[in-house]
Coordinates of C-alpha atoms (C1' of nucleotides) in Angstrom, one line a residue:
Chain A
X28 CA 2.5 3.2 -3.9
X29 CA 0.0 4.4 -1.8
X30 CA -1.3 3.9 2.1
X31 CA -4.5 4.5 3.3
X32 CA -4.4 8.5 3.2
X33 CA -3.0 8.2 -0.7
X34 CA -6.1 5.5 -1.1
X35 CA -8.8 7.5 0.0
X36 CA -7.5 11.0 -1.8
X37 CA -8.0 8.2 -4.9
X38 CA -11.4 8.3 -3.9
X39 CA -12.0 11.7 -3.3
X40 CA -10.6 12.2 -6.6
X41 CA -12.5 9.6 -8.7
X42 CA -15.9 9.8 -6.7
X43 CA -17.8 13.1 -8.3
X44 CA -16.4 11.2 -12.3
X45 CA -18.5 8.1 -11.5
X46 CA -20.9 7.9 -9.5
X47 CA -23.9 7.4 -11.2
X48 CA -22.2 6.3 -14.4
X49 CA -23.0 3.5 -16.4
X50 CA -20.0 1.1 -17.3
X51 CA -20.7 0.8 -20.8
X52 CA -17.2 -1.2 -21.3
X53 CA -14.5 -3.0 -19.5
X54 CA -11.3 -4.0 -20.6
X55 CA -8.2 -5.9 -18.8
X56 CA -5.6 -5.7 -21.6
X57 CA -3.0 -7.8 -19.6
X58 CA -3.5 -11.0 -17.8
X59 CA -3.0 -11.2 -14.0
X60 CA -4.5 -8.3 -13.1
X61 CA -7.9 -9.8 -12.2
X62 CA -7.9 -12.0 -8.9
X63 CA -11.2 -13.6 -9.5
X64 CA -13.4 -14.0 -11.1
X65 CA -11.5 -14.6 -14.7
X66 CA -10.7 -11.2 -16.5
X67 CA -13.0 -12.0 -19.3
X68 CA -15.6 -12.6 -17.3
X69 CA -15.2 -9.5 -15.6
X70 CA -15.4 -8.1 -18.9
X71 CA -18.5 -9.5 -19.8
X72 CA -20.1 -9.0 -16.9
X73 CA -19.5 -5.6 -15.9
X74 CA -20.9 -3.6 -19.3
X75 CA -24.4 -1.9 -18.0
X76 CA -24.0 -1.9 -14.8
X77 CA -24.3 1.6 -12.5
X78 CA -21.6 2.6 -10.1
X79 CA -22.7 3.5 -6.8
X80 CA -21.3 4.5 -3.6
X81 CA -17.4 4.5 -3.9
X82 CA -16.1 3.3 -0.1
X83 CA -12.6 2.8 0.9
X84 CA -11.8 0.1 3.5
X85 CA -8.3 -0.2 4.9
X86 CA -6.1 0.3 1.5
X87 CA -9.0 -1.1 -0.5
X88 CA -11.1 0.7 -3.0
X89 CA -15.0 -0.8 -3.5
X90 CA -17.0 0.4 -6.5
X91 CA -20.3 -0.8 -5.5
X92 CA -22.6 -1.5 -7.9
X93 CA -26.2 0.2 -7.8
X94 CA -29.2 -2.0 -7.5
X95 CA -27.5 -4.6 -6.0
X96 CA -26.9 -7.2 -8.9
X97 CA -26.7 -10.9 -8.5
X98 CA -24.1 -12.6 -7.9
X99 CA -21.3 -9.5 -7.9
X100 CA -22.1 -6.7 -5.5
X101 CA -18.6 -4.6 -6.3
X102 CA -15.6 -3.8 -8.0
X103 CA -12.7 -4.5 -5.4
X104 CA -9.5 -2.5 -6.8
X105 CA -6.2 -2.9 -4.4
X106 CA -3.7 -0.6 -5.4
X107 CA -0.6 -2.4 -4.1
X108 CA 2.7 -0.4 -4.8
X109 CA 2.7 1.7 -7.8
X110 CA -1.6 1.5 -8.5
X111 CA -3.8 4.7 -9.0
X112 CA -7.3 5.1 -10.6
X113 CA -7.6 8.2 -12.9
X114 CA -10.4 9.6 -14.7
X115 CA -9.5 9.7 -18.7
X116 CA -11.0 11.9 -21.2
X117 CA -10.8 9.3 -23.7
X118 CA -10.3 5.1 -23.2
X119 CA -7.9 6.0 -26.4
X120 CA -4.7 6.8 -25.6
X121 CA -3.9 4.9 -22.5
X122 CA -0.9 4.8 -20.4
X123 CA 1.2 1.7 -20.8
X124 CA 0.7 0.5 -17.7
X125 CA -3.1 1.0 -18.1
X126 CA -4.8 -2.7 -16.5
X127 CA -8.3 -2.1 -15.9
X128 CA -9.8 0.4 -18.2
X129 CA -13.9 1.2 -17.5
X130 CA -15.3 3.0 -20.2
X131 CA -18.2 5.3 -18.9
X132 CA -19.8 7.2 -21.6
X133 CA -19.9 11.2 -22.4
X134 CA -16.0 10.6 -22.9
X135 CA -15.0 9.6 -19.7
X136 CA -13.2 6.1 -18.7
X137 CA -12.0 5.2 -15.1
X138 CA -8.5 3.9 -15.6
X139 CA -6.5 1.5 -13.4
X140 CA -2.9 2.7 -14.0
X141 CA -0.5 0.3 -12.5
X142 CA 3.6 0.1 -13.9
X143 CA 4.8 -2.8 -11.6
X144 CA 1.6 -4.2 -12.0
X145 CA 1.5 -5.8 -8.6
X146 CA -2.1 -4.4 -8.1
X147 CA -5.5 -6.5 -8.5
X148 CA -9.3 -6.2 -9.3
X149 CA -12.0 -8.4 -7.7
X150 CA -15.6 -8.9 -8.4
X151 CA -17.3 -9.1 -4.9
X152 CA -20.5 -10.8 -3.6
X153 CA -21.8 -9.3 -0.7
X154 CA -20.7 -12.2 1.7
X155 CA -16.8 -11.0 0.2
X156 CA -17.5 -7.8 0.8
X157 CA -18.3 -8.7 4.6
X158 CA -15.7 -10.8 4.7
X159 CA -12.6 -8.7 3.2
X160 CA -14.0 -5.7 6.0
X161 CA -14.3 -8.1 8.9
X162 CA -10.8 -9.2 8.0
X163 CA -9.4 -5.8 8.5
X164 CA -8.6 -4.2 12.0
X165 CA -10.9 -0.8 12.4
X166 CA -10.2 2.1 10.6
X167 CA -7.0 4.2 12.9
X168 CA -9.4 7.7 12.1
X169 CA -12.6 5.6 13.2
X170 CA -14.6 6.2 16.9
X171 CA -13.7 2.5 17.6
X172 CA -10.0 2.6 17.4
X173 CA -9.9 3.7 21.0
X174 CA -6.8 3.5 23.1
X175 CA -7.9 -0.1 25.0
X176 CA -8.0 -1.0 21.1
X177 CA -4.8 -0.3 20.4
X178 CA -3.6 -1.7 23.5
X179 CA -6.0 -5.3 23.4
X180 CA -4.4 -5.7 19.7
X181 CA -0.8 -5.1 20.9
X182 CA -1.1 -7.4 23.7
X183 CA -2.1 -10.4 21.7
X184 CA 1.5 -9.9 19.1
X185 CA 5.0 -10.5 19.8
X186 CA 6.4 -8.7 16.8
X187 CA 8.3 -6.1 16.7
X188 CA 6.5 -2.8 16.9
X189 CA 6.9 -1.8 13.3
X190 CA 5.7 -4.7 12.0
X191 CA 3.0 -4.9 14.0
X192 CA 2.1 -1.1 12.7
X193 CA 2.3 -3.1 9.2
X194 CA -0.2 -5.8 10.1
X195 CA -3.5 -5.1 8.1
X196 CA -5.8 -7.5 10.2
X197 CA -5.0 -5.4 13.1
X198 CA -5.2 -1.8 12.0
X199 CA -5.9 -1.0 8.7
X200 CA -4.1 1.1 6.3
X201 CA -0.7 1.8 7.8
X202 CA 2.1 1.2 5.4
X203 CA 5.8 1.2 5.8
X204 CA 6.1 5.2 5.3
X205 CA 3.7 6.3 7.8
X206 CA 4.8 3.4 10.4
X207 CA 8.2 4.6 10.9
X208 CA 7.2 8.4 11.0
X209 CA 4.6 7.5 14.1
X210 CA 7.2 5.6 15.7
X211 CA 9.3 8.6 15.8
X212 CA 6.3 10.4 16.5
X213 CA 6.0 8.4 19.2
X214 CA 9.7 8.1 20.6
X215 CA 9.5 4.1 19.9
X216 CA 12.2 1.9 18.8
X217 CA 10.8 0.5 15.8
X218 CA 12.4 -3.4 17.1
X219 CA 10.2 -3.2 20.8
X220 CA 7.9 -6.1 20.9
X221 CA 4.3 -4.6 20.4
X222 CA 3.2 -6.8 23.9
X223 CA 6.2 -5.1 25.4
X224 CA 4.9 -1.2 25.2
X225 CA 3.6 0.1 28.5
X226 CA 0.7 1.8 29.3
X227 CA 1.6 5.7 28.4
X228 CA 3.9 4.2 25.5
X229 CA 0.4 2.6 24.0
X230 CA -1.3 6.2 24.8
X231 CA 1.7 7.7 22.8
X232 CA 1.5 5.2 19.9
X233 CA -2.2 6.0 19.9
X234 CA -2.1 9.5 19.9
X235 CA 0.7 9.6 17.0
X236 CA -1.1 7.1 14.6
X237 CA -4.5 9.8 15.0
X238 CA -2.4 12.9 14.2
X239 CA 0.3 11.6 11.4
X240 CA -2.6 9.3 9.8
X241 CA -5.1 12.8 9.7
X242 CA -2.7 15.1 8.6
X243 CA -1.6 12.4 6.3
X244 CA -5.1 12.3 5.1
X245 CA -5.5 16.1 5.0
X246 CA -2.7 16.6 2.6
X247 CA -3.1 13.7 0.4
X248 CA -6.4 14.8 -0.5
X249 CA -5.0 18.3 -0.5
X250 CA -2.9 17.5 -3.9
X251 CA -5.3 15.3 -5.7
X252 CA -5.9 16.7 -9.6
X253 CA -2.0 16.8 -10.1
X254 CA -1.2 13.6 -11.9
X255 CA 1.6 11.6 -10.1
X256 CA 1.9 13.3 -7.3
X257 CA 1.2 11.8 -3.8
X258 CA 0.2 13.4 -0.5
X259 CA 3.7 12.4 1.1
X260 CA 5.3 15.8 -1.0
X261 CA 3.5 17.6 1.1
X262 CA 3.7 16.1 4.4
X263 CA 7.1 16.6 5.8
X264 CA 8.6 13.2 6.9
X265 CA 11.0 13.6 9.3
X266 CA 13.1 9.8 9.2
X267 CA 11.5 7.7 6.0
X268 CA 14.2 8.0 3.4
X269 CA 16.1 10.3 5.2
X270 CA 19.1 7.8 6.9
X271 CA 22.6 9.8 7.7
X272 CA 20.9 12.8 7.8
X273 CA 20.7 14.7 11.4
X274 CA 17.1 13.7 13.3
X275 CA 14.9 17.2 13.0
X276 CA 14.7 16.6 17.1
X277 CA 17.8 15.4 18.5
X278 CA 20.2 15.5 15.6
X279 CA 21.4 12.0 15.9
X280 CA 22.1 10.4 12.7
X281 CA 19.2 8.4 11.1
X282 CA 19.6 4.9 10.5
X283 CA 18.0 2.7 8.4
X284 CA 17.9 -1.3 9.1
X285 CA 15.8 -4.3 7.4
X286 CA 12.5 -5.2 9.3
X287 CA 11.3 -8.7 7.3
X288 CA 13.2 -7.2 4.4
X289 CA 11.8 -3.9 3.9
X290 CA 13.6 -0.9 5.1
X291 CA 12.6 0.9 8.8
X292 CA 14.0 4.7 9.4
X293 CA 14.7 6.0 12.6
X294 CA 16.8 8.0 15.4
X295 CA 18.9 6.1 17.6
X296 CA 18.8 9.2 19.7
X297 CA 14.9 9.9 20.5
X298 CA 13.4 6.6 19.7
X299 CA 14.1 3.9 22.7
Chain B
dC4 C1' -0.3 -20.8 15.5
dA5 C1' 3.1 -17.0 14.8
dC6 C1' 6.4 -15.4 12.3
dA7 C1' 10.1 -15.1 8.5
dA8 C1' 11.4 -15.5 3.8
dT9 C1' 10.2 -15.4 -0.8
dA10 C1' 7.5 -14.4 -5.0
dC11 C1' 5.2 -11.3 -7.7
dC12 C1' 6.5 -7.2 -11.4
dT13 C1' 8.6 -3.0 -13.6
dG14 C1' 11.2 1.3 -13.3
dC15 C1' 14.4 4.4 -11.4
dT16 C1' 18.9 5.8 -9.7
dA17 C1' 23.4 5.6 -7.4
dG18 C1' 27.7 4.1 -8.2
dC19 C1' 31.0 2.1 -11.0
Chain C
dT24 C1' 27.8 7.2 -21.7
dG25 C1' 26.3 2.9 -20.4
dC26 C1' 25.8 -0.9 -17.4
dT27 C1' 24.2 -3.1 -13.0
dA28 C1' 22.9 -3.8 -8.3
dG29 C1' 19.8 -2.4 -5.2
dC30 C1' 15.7 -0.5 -4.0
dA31 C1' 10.7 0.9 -4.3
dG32 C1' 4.8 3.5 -0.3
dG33 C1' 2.1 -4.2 -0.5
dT34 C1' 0.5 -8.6 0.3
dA35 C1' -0.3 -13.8 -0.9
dT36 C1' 2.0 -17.9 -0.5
dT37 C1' 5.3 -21.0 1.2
dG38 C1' 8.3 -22.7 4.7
dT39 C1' 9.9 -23.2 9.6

DNA sequence: CACAATACCTGCTAGC
DNA sequence: TGCTAGCAGGTATTGT
């Protein structure tokens, strides 16, 4: 279930086990998990191809494919809620929820573990791999998501402010844990229109989504190597999941309420 | 166009 | 103990 900190400790985690590995075979045991082209063509296709660089983009993982092959250029894995690549010693002996299995030699298979099975797999051609990154606002740890950024996007959108936090073409890689801990960060009620935030509001907004995204970063990757757990143990959140109890600030009691039918935390007290 | 509601899946847990 | 409703860190699609 993982936002863009948990992605990229994924890819931390994964990177030194494949780069430079040969698939030698690729299975999707259950349909739906490919999104195009057809499973068994991904199947077919991938066996013999190297693994490259291995990028993260927003809460998107690209295996790109060395030598640049014709027509697919990379591997496209979107975790959704419950994904996460592991490195196996042995294709045998797979978790149930296993979807994509790469088999790499030397006893070593990347595995696409996935219960709800909500995440997918893409071959990419290098136009789609333009494409799916133009179609993502920058990077919230990147030089270019300056201030007048922020504040240009939040102009442009009437939604409320958590949502817009949520929307993936506008920044990318904030999901719905992170969003309402840099709204408290921030002092923001979660329902204030994003075109509605003032000029040192926007500075605030900015300044939180730098700090809780890099710490979130820092201690996602800090944990990877123990199976299952997620960066979020280790980063203390101070309103997701914690409604009724007392806000760590003020000591108002935290609320929770449905923003389009997920749940937003925060304190009725400090957030305005 | 912008936004809201729903669909997609399985597993866990709080409460009866 | 055993059942069930409700909820879960995301996003594509459908509807207004």
């Amino acid at each position: 279930m993982p936002e863009m900190p948990e992605v990229e400790a994924v890819c931390r985690r994964i990177r030194p086990h494949v780069t430079g590995r040969t698939i030698e075979r690729a299975r999707l045991p259950r349909p739906g998990t490919a999104a195009g082209p057809a499973a068994d063509e991904i199947e077919r296709w991938l066996p013999g191809k190297r693994i490259g660089r291995v990028l993260r983009r927003g809460k998107n993982i690209l295996l790109y494919l060395a030598g640049k092959p014709i027509p697919w250029r990379a591997v496209q894995v979107h975790l959704r809620m419950t994904g996460d690549l592991e490195i196996a010693p042995d294709a045998r002996l797979l978790p149930a929820g296993a979807r994509m299995i790469l088999e790499l030699g030397a006893r070593r298979a990347l595995v696409f573990n996935d219960p709800r099975a909500l995440g997918r797999v893409r071959l990419l051609t290098p136009d789609q791999v333009r494409q799916m990154c133009a179609s993502l606002g920058p990077e919230p740890l990147a030089a270019a998501f300056t201030i007048e950024r922020l504040a240009a996007e939040a102009r442009s959108c009437r939604k409320p402010v958590k949502l817009f936090l949520l929307d993936q073409e506008r920044i990318a890689g904030i999901g719905n844990i992170y969003a309402a801990e840099i709204l408290h960060a921030s002092r923001i009620h979660p329902r204030r229109p994003a075109n509605a935030l003032s000029k040192p509001r926007l500075a605030l907004l900015h300044a939180a989504i730098r700090n809780i995204m890099s710490r979130a970063v820092q201690s996602a990757s800090a944990v990877y190597g123990e199976p299952g757990r997620w960066g979020e143990d280790e980063f203390p959140l101070l309103v997701y999941g914690r409604e009724s109890e007392p806000c760590a600030r003020c000591g108002r009691s935290i609320r929770r309420i449905p923003q389009a039918g997920r749940s937003t935390y925060y304190c009725p007290g400090c957030q305005r």
